[in-house]
Protein backbone atom coordinates (compact mmCIF):
# COMPACT_ATOMS: atom_id res chain seq x y z
CA UNK A 1 -35.59 47.01 -38.70
CA UNK A 2 -32.00 45.97 -38.70
CA UNK A 3 -30.80 49.27 -36.76
CA UNK A 4 -32.94 48.82 -34.20
CA UNK A 5 -31.96 45.21 -33.81
CA UNK A 6 -29.28 46.57 -33.61
CA UNK A 7 -29.36 49.15 -31.03
CA UNK A 8 -31.76 47.13 -28.72
CA UNK A 9 -29.92 44.28 -28.91
CA UNK A 10 -26.48 46.25 -27.57
CA UNK A 11 -28.54 48.42 -24.87
CA UNK A 12 -29.76 44.37 -23.56
CA UNK A 13 -26.16 43.73 -24.25
CA UNK A 14 -25.37 46.74 -21.86
CA UNK A 15 -28.08 45.26 -19.15
CA UNK A 16 -27.05 41.94 -18.62
CA UNK A 17 -23.04 44.13 -17.44
CA UNK A 18 -25.39 45.87 -14.97
CA UNK A 19 -25.11 49.20 -17.31
CA UNK A 20 -26.90 51.03 -19.04
CA UNK A 21 -25.04 51.05 -22.64
CA UNK A 22 -26.27 51.44 -26.05
CA UNK A 23 -23.52 50.06 -27.81
CA UNK A 24 -24.46 51.89 -31.05
CA UNK A 25 -24.65 55.59 -29.66
CA UNK A 26 -21.78 55.23 -27.59
CA UNK A 27 -24.23 57.37 -25.19
CA UNK A 28 -25.03 56.20 -21.23
CA UNK A 29 -29.28 56.24 -20.43
CA UNK A 30 -29.05 55.11 -17.49
CA UNK A 31 -31.31 57.43 -14.87
CA UNK A 32 -30.27 60.95 -12.84
CA UNK A 33 -30.96 59.39 -9.97
CA UNK A 34 -28.46 55.69 -10.03
CA UNK A 35 -26.05 55.66 -6.82
CA UNK A 36 -23.01 55.61 -8.08
CA UNK A 37 -23.36 58.39 -10.07
CA UNK A 38 -25.14 60.99 -7.85
CA UNK A 39 -22.64 60.05 -5.13
CA UNK A 40 -21.66 63.11 -2.94
CA UNK A 41 -18.25 64.64 -3.19
CA UNK A 42 -18.39 66.08 -0.14
CA UNK A 43 -18.87 62.89 2.43
CA UNK A 44 -17.77 63.13 5.17
CA UNK A 45 -19.01 59.41 6.71
CA UNK A 46 -15.60 58.02 7.61
CA UNK A 47 -14.12 61.18 8.55
CA UNK A 48 -13.38 60.24 12.18
CA UNK A 49 -11.19 57.04 11.14
CA UNK A 50 -7.68 56.41 12.00
CA UNK A 51 -5.11 56.61 8.68
CA UNK A 52 -2.83 54.28 7.30
CA UNK A 53 0.72 55.49 7.78
CA UNK A 54 3.20 53.38 5.48
CA UNK A 55 5.27 51.54 8.44
CA UNK A 56 9.53 50.73 7.73
CA UNK A 57 10.52 47.05 6.98
CA UNK A 58 12.72 47.76 10.06
CA UNK A 59 8.33 48.03 12.26
CA UNK A 60 6.76 45.41 10.46
CA UNK A 61 9.45 43.03 11.19
CA UNK A 62 9.29 44.00 15.04
CA UNK A 63 5.16 44.38 15.13
CA UNK A 64 5.54 40.20 13.51
CA UNK A 65 8.14 39.30 16.06
CA UNK A 66 5.43 40.69 18.65
CA UNK A 67 2.63 38.98 17.49
CA UNK A 68 4.36 36.16 17.49
CA UNK A 69 5.78 36.41 20.58
CA UNK A 70 2.63 35.88 22.17
CA UNK A 71 1.58 33.24 19.33
CA UNK A 72 4.05 31.32 19.73
CA UNK A 73 5.35 30.43 23.45
CA UNK A 74 9.08 29.90 22.37
CA UNK A 75 9.40 31.60 20.03
CA UNK A 76 11.74 34.20 22.07
CA UNK A 77 13.96 31.58 23.35
CA UNK A 78 14.29 30.53 19.04
CA UNK A 79 15.29 34.29 18.92
CA UNK A 80 18.12 34.24 21.66
CA UNK A 81 19.64 30.37 20.68
CA UNK A 82 19.51 30.80 17.03
CA UNK A 83 21.51 34.42 18.04
CA UNK A 84 24.31 32.64 19.59
CA UNK A 85 24.17 29.35 16.89
CA UNK A 86 24.73 32.28 14.66
CA UNK A 87 27.89 33.32 16.19
CA UNK A 88 28.65 30.25 17.42
CA UNK A 89 29.16 28.22 13.51
CA UNK A 90 31.41 31.52 12.99
CA UNK A 91 34.71 30.28 12.13
CA UNK A 92 36.58 33.79 13.49
CA UNK A 93 34.56 32.37 16.99
CA UNK A 94 37.59 31.85 19.32
CA UNK A 95 37.22 28.09 21.14
CA UNK A 96 36.63 29.68 24.52
CA UNK A 97 33.85 32.12 23.16
CA UNK A 98 32.29 29.09 21.83
CA UNK A 99 32.48 26.77 25.25
CA UNK A 100 30.90 30.02 26.63
CA UNK A 101 27.99 29.90 24.08
CA UNK A 102 27.04 26.05 24.02
CA UNK A 103 26.26 26.90 28.39
CA UNK A 104 23.92 29.59 27.18
CA UNK A 105 22.45 27.65 24.83
CA UNK A 106 22.37 25.04 26.86
CA UNK A 107 21.32 26.66 30.26
CA UNK A 108 18.23 28.24 27.54
CA UNK A 109 17.19 24.95 25.95
CA UNK A 110 17.49 22.73 29.38
CA UNK A 111 14.11 21.47 29.85
CA UNK A 112 12.54 22.48 26.54
CA UNK A 113 14.71 20.08 24.08
CA UNK A 114 11.78 18.18 22.59
CA UNK A 115 9.06 21.06 21.47
CA UNK A 116 12.38 23.52 20.14
CA UNK A 117 13.73 19.88 18.57
CA UNK A 118 9.61 20.81 16.29
CA UNK A 119 11.15 23.88 15.26
CA UNK A 120 13.53 23.77 11.98
CA UNK A 121 16.04 26.49 13.48
CA UNK A 122 15.69 24.90 17.24
CA UNK A 123 16.31 22.09 15.75
CA UNK A 124 19.72 22.89 14.24
CA UNK A 125 21.04 24.53 17.61
CA UNK A 126 20.01 21.63 19.40
CA UNK A 127 22.20 19.63 16.62
CA UNK A 128 24.54 21.87 17.29
CA UNK A 129 24.67 21.46 21.56
CA UNK A 130 24.82 17.94 19.66
CA UNK A 131 28.30 18.65 18.76
CA UNK A 132 30.29 21.42 20.77
CA UNK A 133 28.76 20.23 23.96
CA UNK A 134 30.52 18.12 26.71
CA UNK A 135 28.61 14.75 27.50
CA UNK A 136 27.03 15.81 30.52
CA UNK A 137 24.99 18.31 28.49
CA UNK A 138 24.79 15.89 25.21
CA UNK A 139 23.65 13.13 27.77
CA UNK A 140 20.63 15.49 29.02
CA UNK A 141 19.87 16.51 25.93
CA UNK A 142 19.47 12.83 25.16
CA UNK A 143 17.95 12.24 28.48
CA UNK A 144 15.13 14.51 27.10
CA UNK A 145 14.31 12.91 24.64
CA UNK A 146 14.40 9.22 25.04
CA UNK A 147 11.15 9.48 25.96
CA UNK A 148 9.16 10.98 23.51
CA UNK A 149 11.74 9.63 20.54
CA UNK A 150 7.83 8.34 18.88
CA UNK A 151 6.92 11.41 18.75
CA UNK A 152 10.12 12.88 17.49
CA UNK A 153 10.51 10.31 15.06
CA UNK A 154 7.18 12.23 13.04
CA UNK A 155 8.26 15.58 13.36
CA UNK A 156 9.72 16.96 10.04
CA UNK A 157 12.61 18.38 12.49
CA UNK A 158 13.53 16.31 15.03
CA UNK A 159 13.31 13.02 13.38
CA UNK A 160 16.85 14.41 12.65
CA UNK A 161 17.41 13.54 16.80
CA UNK A 162 16.38 10.62 16.35
CA UNK A 163 18.79 9.07 14.22
CA UNK A 164 21.75 11.12 15.86
CA UNK A 165 20.84 9.02 19.22
CA UNK A 166 20.33 5.83 17.35
CA UNK A 167 23.84 6.38 16.35
CA UNK A 168 25.34 8.17 19.26
CA UNK A 169 23.76 5.04 21.67
CA UNK A 170 25.50 2.05 22.45
CA UNK A 171 24.69 -1.92 20.93
CA UNK A 172 23.66 -2.50 25.14
CA UNK A 173 21.75 0.39 25.80
CA UNK A 174 19.70 0.36 22.37
CA UNK A 175 17.11 -2.88 23.91
CA UNK A 176 16.50 0.02 27.02
CA UNK A 177 15.60 2.70 23.41
CA UNK A 178 13.45 0.76 21.43
CA UNK A 179 11.33 -0.25 24.55
CA UNK A 180 10.26 3.32 24.38
CA UNK A 181 8.80 2.30 20.70
CA UNK A 182 7.39 -0.80 21.68
CA UNK A 183 3.48 -0.91 20.38
CA UNK A 184 3.78 2.26 17.89
CA UNK A 185 5.86 0.63 14.89
CA UNK A 186 3.07 0.46 12.98
CA UNK A 187 1.99 4.01 13.14
CA UNK A 188 5.75 5.30 12.07
CA UNK A 189 5.02 2.55 9.89
CA UNK A 190 2.43 4.56 7.62
CA UNK A 191 3.43 7.92 8.28
CA UNK A 192 5.96 9.81 5.90
CA UNK A 193 8.50 10.99 8.42
CA UNK A 194 8.51 7.92 10.92
CA UNK A 195 9.28 5.35 8.04
CA UNK A 196 12.71 6.97 7.52
CA UNK A 197 13.48 5.99 11.02
CA UNK A 198 11.72 3.13 11.13
CA UNK A 199 15.12 2.03 9.65
CA UNK A 200 17.57 3.75 12.16
CA UNK A 201 15.99 2.34 14.87
CA UNK A 202 15.28 -1.45 12.93
CA UNK A 203 18.59 -1.99 11.23
CA UNK A 204 21.33 -2.11 14.50
CA UNK A 205 18.46 -3.29 16.52
CA UNK A 206 20.01 -7.04 18.25
CA UNK A 207 17.68 -10.44 16.65
CA UNK A 208 15.07 -10.31 19.96
CA UNK A 209 14.23 -6.13 19.51
CA UNK A 210 14.10 -7.07 15.61
CA UNK A 211 11.09 -10.21 16.23
CA UNK A 212 9.40 -7.28 18.57
CA UNK A 213 9.15 -4.73 16.64
CA UNK A 214 8.23 -7.51 13.38
CA UNK A 215 5.80 -9.30 15.84
CA UNK A 216 3.40 -5.93 16.06
CA UNK A 217 2.58 -5.77 12.58
CA UNK A 218 0.37 -9.67 13.53
CA UNK A 219 -2.12 -7.90 15.28
CA UNK A 220 -2.97 -5.71 18.77
CA UNK A 221 -2.03 -8.91 20.59
CA UNK A 222 1.35 -8.94 19.56
CA UNK A 223 1.72 -5.05 19.86
CA UNK A 224 0.86 -4.89 23.25
CA UNK A 225 1.99 -8.31 24.90
CA UNK A 226 5.42 -8.78 22.67
CA UNK A 227 6.98 -11.68 20.62
CA UNK A 228 6.92 -14.30 24.24
CA UNK A 229 9.59 -15.43 26.16
CA UNK A 230 11.40 -18.94 26.17
CA UNK A 231 9.83 -21.59 24.42
CA UNK A 232 6.82 -19.84 23.42
CA UNK A 233 9.08 -17.02 22.06
CA UNK A 234 7.57 -16.42 17.91
CA UNK A 235 9.69 -16.87 15.50
CA UNK A 236 7.44 -16.05 12.61
CA UNK A 237 4.09 -15.21 11.14
CA UNK A 238 3.68 -18.74 10.02
CA UNK A 239 4.92 -20.02 13.57
CA UNK A 240 2.86 -17.50 14.71
CA UNK A 241 -0.96 -18.89 13.55
CA UNK A 242 0.27 -22.52 13.92
CA UNK A 243 -0.49 -21.16 18.21
CA UNK A 244 -3.47 -19.57 17.25
CA UNK A 245 -6.81 -22.03 17.47
CA UNK A 246 -8.54 -22.12 14.10
CA UNK A 247 -10.69 -19.85 13.51
CA UNK A 248 -8.66 -17.04 15.05
CA UNK A 249 -5.96 -16.91 11.88
CA UNK A 250 -7.79 -15.54 9.26
CA UNK A 251 -8.57 -12.52 12.23
CA UNK A 252 -4.42 -12.30 12.20
CA UNK A 253 -4.37 -11.90 8.22
CA UNK A 254 -7.06 -9.59 8.19
CA UNK A 255 -4.74 -6.96 11.26
CA UNK A 256 -1.63 -6.95 8.95
CA UNK A 257 -4.27 -6.88 5.83
CA UNK A 258 -4.99 -3.54 7.46
CA UNK A 259 -2.36 -2.63 8.29
CA UNK A 260 -0.19 -3.23 5.75
CA UNK A 261 -1.73 -1.47 2.44
CA UNK A 262 -1.97 1.75 3.48
CA UNK A 263 1.78 1.37 3.34
CA UNK A 264 2.08 -0.10 0.42
CA UNK A 265 -0.74 2.57 -1.27
CA UNK A 266 1.88 5.43 -0.03
CA UNK A 267 4.42 3.75 -1.52
CA UNK A 268 6.30 3.73 2.24
CA UNK A 269 8.48 0.45 1.15
CA UNK A 270 12.05 1.78 2.33
CA UNK A 271 12.43 0.14 5.70
CA UNK A 272 13.76 -3.81 5.41
CA UNK A 273 11.29 -4.31 8.09
CA UNK A 274 8.52 -4.05 5.56
CA UNK A 275 9.79 -5.94 3.39
CA UNK A 276 9.89 -8.94 6.30
CA UNK A 277 6.82 -8.79 7.31
CA UNK A 278 5.19 -7.98 3.48
CA UNK A 279 6.82 -10.93 2.41
CA UNK A 280 6.09 -13.52 5.17
CA UNK A 281 2.02 -12.02 4.46
CA UNK A 282 2.01 -12.60 1.05
CA UNK A 283 4.45 -16.22 1.37
CA UNK A 284 1.21 -17.05 3.78
CA UNK A 285 -1.57 -15.44 2.03
CA UNK A 286 -3.32 -16.78 -1.67
CA UNK A 287 -3.74 -15.53 -4.88
CA UNK A 288 -6.24 -12.96 -4.69
CA UNK A 289 -3.57 -12.08 -1.30
CA UNK A 290 -1.10 -10.87 -3.56
CA UNK A 291 -3.25 -10.04 -6.80
CA UNK A 292 -4.68 -7.43 -3.88
CA UNK A 293 -0.80 -6.09 -2.32
CA UNK A 294 0.11 -5.78 -6.53
CA UNK A 295 -2.30 -3.26 -7.16
CA UNK A 296 -1.73 -1.19 -4.02
CA UNK A 297 1.75 -0.22 -5.22
CA UNK A 298 3.37 1.75 -8.06
CA UNK A 299 5.36 0.81 -11.00
CA UNK A 300 8.41 3.12 -8.76
CA UNK A 301 7.40 1.81 -5.23
CA UNK A 302 8.69 -1.86 -5.80
CA UNK A 303 12.25 -1.17 -7.64
CA UNK A 304 12.57 0.51 -3.72
CA UNK A 305 11.79 -3.03 -2.31
CA UNK A 306 14.24 -4.88 -4.43
CA UNK A 307 17.32 -4.90 -2.62
CA UNK A 308 17.15 -6.98 0.32
CA UNK A 309 16.58 -10.69 0.01
CA UNK A 310 13.44 -10.31 1.98
CA UNK A 311 11.68 -7.65 -0.50
CA UNK A 312 13.02 -9.03 -3.60
CA UNK A 313 10.66 -12.18 -2.75
CA UNK A 314 7.55 -9.98 -1.63
CA UNK A 315 8.92 -8.09 -4.87
CA UNK A 316 8.49 -11.27 -7.37
CA UNK A 317 5.70 -12.97 -5.81
CA UNK A 318 4.07 -9.54 -6.50
CA UNK A 319 5.25 -9.79 -10.55
CA UNK A 320 3.98 -13.22 -9.95
CA UNK A 321 -0.07 -12.49 -9.77
CA UNK A 322 0.27 -9.35 -11.53
CA UNK A 323 -1.89 -7.94 -14.24
CA UNK A 324 -0.19 -7.31 -17.33
CA UNK A 325 -1.65 -3.58 -16.48
CA UNK A 326 0.36 -4.22 -13.11
CA UNK A 327 4.07 -5.18 -14.38
CA UNK A 328 4.50 -2.80 -17.58
CA UNK A 329 4.81 -0.40 -14.85
CA UNK A 330 7.12 -1.78 -13.26
CA UNK A 331 9.47 -2.12 -16.82
CA UNK A 332 8.46 0.81 -17.51
CA UNK A 333 10.31 2.38 -14.05
CA UNK A 334 12.85 0.24 -14.66
CA UNK A 335 14.16 1.79 -18.27
CA UNK A 336 17.57 3.12 -17.62
CA UNK A 337 18.35 0.66 -13.97
CA UNK A 338 18.88 -1.89 -15.95
CA UNK A 339 22.43 -2.54 -16.02
CA UNK A 340 23.26 -1.33 -12.50
CA UNK A 341 19.93 -3.48 -11.57
CA UNK A 342 20.91 -6.68 -12.93
CA UNK A 343 24.85 -6.25 -10.97
CA UNK A 344 22.53 -6.66 -7.79
CA UNK A 345 22.38 -9.49 -5.57
CA UNK A 346 18.63 -10.02 -4.77
CA UNK A 347 17.38 -7.32 -7.26
CA UNK A 348 18.77 -9.21 -10.39
CA UNK A 349 15.87 -12.50 -9.39
CA UNK A 350 13.50 -9.88 -9.67
CA UNK A 351 14.52 -9.58 -12.98
CA UNK A 352 15.13 -13.55 -13.54
CA UNK A 353 11.00 -12.61 -12.45
CA UNK A 354 10.06 -10.31 -15.61
CA UNK A 355 11.58 -12.17 -18.01
CA UNK A 356 9.42 -14.90 -16.45
CA UNK A 357 5.88 -13.27 -15.79
CA UNK A 358 5.93 -10.70 -18.93
CA UNK A 359 4.37 -12.10 -21.88
CA UNK A 360 4.89 -9.11 -24.63
CA UNK A 361 8.36 -10.41 -26.15
CA UNK A 362 8.74 -7.04 -27.43
CA UNK A 363 8.99 -5.10 -24.51
CA UNK A 364 11.35 -7.13 -23.15
CA UNK A 365 13.44 -6.92 -25.75
CA UNK A 366 13.58 -3.12 -25.69
CA UNK A 367 13.35 -2.53 -21.76
CA UNK A 368 15.58 -4.87 -20.71
CA UNK A 369 17.43 -6.88 -23.50
CA UNK A 370 18.30 -4.04 -25.12
CA UNK A 371 20.06 -2.83 -22.00
CA UNK A 372 21.83 -4.96 -21.66
CA UNK A 373 23.18 -5.38 -24.54
CA UNK A 374 23.90 -1.82 -24.71
CA UNK A 375 25.92 -2.61 -21.47
CA UNK A 376 27.80 -5.61 -23.48
CA UNK A 377 26.81 -8.98 -22.46
CA UNK A 378 30.75 -9.93 -22.57
CA UNK A 379 31.49 -7.46 -19.67
CA UNK A 380 27.97 -8.73 -17.93
CA UNK A 381 29.18 -12.48 -17.84
CA UNK A 382 32.16 -10.98 -15.39
CA UNK A 383 29.26 -10.18 -13.32
CA UNK A 384 28.38 -12.71 -10.62
CA UNK A 385 24.74 -11.27 -10.54
CA UNK A 386 24.22 -9.88 -14.18
CA UNK A 387 25.61 -13.78 -14.90
CA UNK A 388 22.84 -14.82 -13.43
CA UNK A 389 20.65 -13.44 -15.46
CA UNK A 390 22.20 -14.43 -19.15
CA UNK A 391 22.19 -18.01 -17.99
CA UNK A 392 18.28 -18.03 -16.73
CA UNK A 393 17.48 -17.08 -20.50
CA UNK A 394 19.06 -20.27 -21.51
CA UNK A 395 18.36 -22.59 -18.98
CA UNK A 396 15.35 -21.19 -16.37
CA UNK A 397 15.28 -22.37 -12.91
CA UNK A 398 18.85 -24.32 -13.76
CA UNK A 399 20.30 -25.79 -9.84
CA UNK A 400 23.93 -25.46 -11.99
CA UNK A 401 23.83 -21.85 -12.45
CA UNK A 402 22.06 -20.78 -9.96
CA UNK A 403 22.28 -22.13 -6.10
CA UNK A 404 18.28 -23.31 -4.09
CA UNK A 405 19.10 -20.89 -1.73
CA UNK A 406 18.35 -18.12 -4.83
CA UNK A 407 15.76 -19.65 -6.19
CA UNK A 408 13.72 -19.85 -3.33
CA UNK A 409 12.87 -16.14 -4.08
CA UNK A 410 11.79 -17.46 -7.43
CA UNK A 411 8.14 -18.53 -7.59
CA UNK A 412 7.84 -21.40 -10.00
CA UNK A 413 5.26 -19.89 -12.64
CA UNK A 414 3.53 -23.44 -13.74
CA UNK A 415 2.97 -23.93 -9.35
CA UNK A 416 1.25 -20.50 -9.70
CA UNK A 417 -0.66 -21.43 -12.89
CA UNK A 418 -2.24 -24.10 -10.74
CA UNK A 419 -2.31 -22.07 -7.44
CA UNK A 420 -4.52 -19.32 -9.33
CA UNK A 421 -6.88 -22.62 -11.57
CA UNK A 422 -7.76 -24.24 -7.94
CA UNK A 423 -8.87 -20.89 -6.49
CA UNK A 424 -11.02 -19.65 -9.41
CA UNK A 425 -12.73 -23.40 -9.31
CA UNK A 426 -12.79 -23.03 -5.56
CA UNK A 427 -15.25 -19.89 -5.77
CA UNK A 428 -16.76 -21.57 -8.31
CA UNK A 429 -17.96 -24.51 -6.93
CA UNK A 430 -18.79 -22.12 -3.36
CA UNK A 431 -21.33 -20.01 -5.86
CA UNK A 432 -23.31 -23.16 -7.22
CA UNK A 433 -23.33 -24.46 -3.70
CA UNK A 434 -24.97 -20.52 -2.74
CA UNK A 435 -27.55 -20.84 -5.41
CA UNK A 436 -28.64 -24.80 -4.77
CA UNK A 437 -28.93 -23.89 -1.52
CA UNK A 438 -30.51 -20.70 -2.17
CA UNK A 439 -33.24 -23.00 -4.59
CA UNK A 440 -33.71 -25.45 -2.15
CA UNK A 441 -34.40 -22.83 1.23
CA UNK A 442 -36.93 -22.01 -1.53
CA UNK A 443 -38.59 -24.68 -2.49
CA UNK A 444 -39.00 -25.95 1.24
CA UNK A 445 -40.45 -21.87 2.02
CA UNK A 446 -43.07 -22.96 -0.98
CA UNK A 447 -43.77 -26.58 0.88
CA UNK A 448 -43.86 -23.97 4.38
CA UNK A 449 -46.29 -22.10 2.50
CA UNK A 450 -48.64 -24.87 1.04
CA UNK A 451 -48.50 -26.36 4.30
CA UNK A 452 -50.32 -23.68 5.93
CA UNK A 453 -52.69 -22.61 3.42
CA UNK A 454 -53.97 -26.50 3.97
């Protein structure tokens, strides 16, 4: 019985595998008519099919190049200019030969600069043309790129060309260049590559152009028509909101929220333009706005903002209204960098804010104070910015040791607690009023129904 059961089990196991095989005897009792067992070895079904002939490496590359030439319109041009470029960058090439090669490259790329700049090899060749070309040749390349600067700024390889274009443009010609980016600043800020170029565009811009880029985050109206001229010119978010009817102000904040939250979630907070806009938005918004922004940003992303005044102010506002979990994430990202950060003029204020907001004293001692002791308190006392942090521990928010201009970027914790309590009370009263209205409405409906029945 046991042996039969074992044999049967083996047969069943073989059956599950799709084979008639007895594990005990090691024999197969598959039918003679099984397809794979009854295959005719002399079949000539595929005798007419072409035989596979292995190709050499060179033949494979030639076939691949022919295929790419059909699929990619600029493939042959790229192959041609790359050959010129390889000879151009060789040290043995004479000056006369280099000039001949540059002329050949210029003739090949003229009218195709934007398309070629989106290619890895093509972008490097165009940059070499900017390096070795004459003033007229360089001007011709830039003239082709200027109208497409917004699209090139999002290109993985083309954005290098945009940075070179901005660096080579004089201050007088910079407004005309930035005019091609108008209305597209928000899309650049949300793009991983475009956000890198945004700083190159914003930093050297004149004040009027900086404001024009800034107000695009205030809403679609400002993105289309700019910041205004003369007395109607907008000076900031608060000024823009005061110039609008009360009914439209919440709409502006909703548009800013829709524009900024994706940027925060992606961690694309390095451009100083984002620091400026985010600081304005958080300063105007309530505790809920600050809390939502703080929980949209990862711990390491906070540290990419604290090197500017506006960025440090925005970080301090978010830390003040954030939860304990988010503050711990920032402290975790700070490990090993505290000694360097406290020496920064603006970042040191964020360390002061962490000392005010974090309740876990053991964690503060382990992350911040331990690294300060390791660096040497006597040495830190000689540094102007690091000295503020130590004095803040002894005399918090003292104008004797910290300038009021600096304290303006450090939120008052008592006022923040009052604002949160007021918002909770307002929310609670609003819920009670809604419940009373609902109860009153139900009572009215009952009276009406009784009247109808009568």
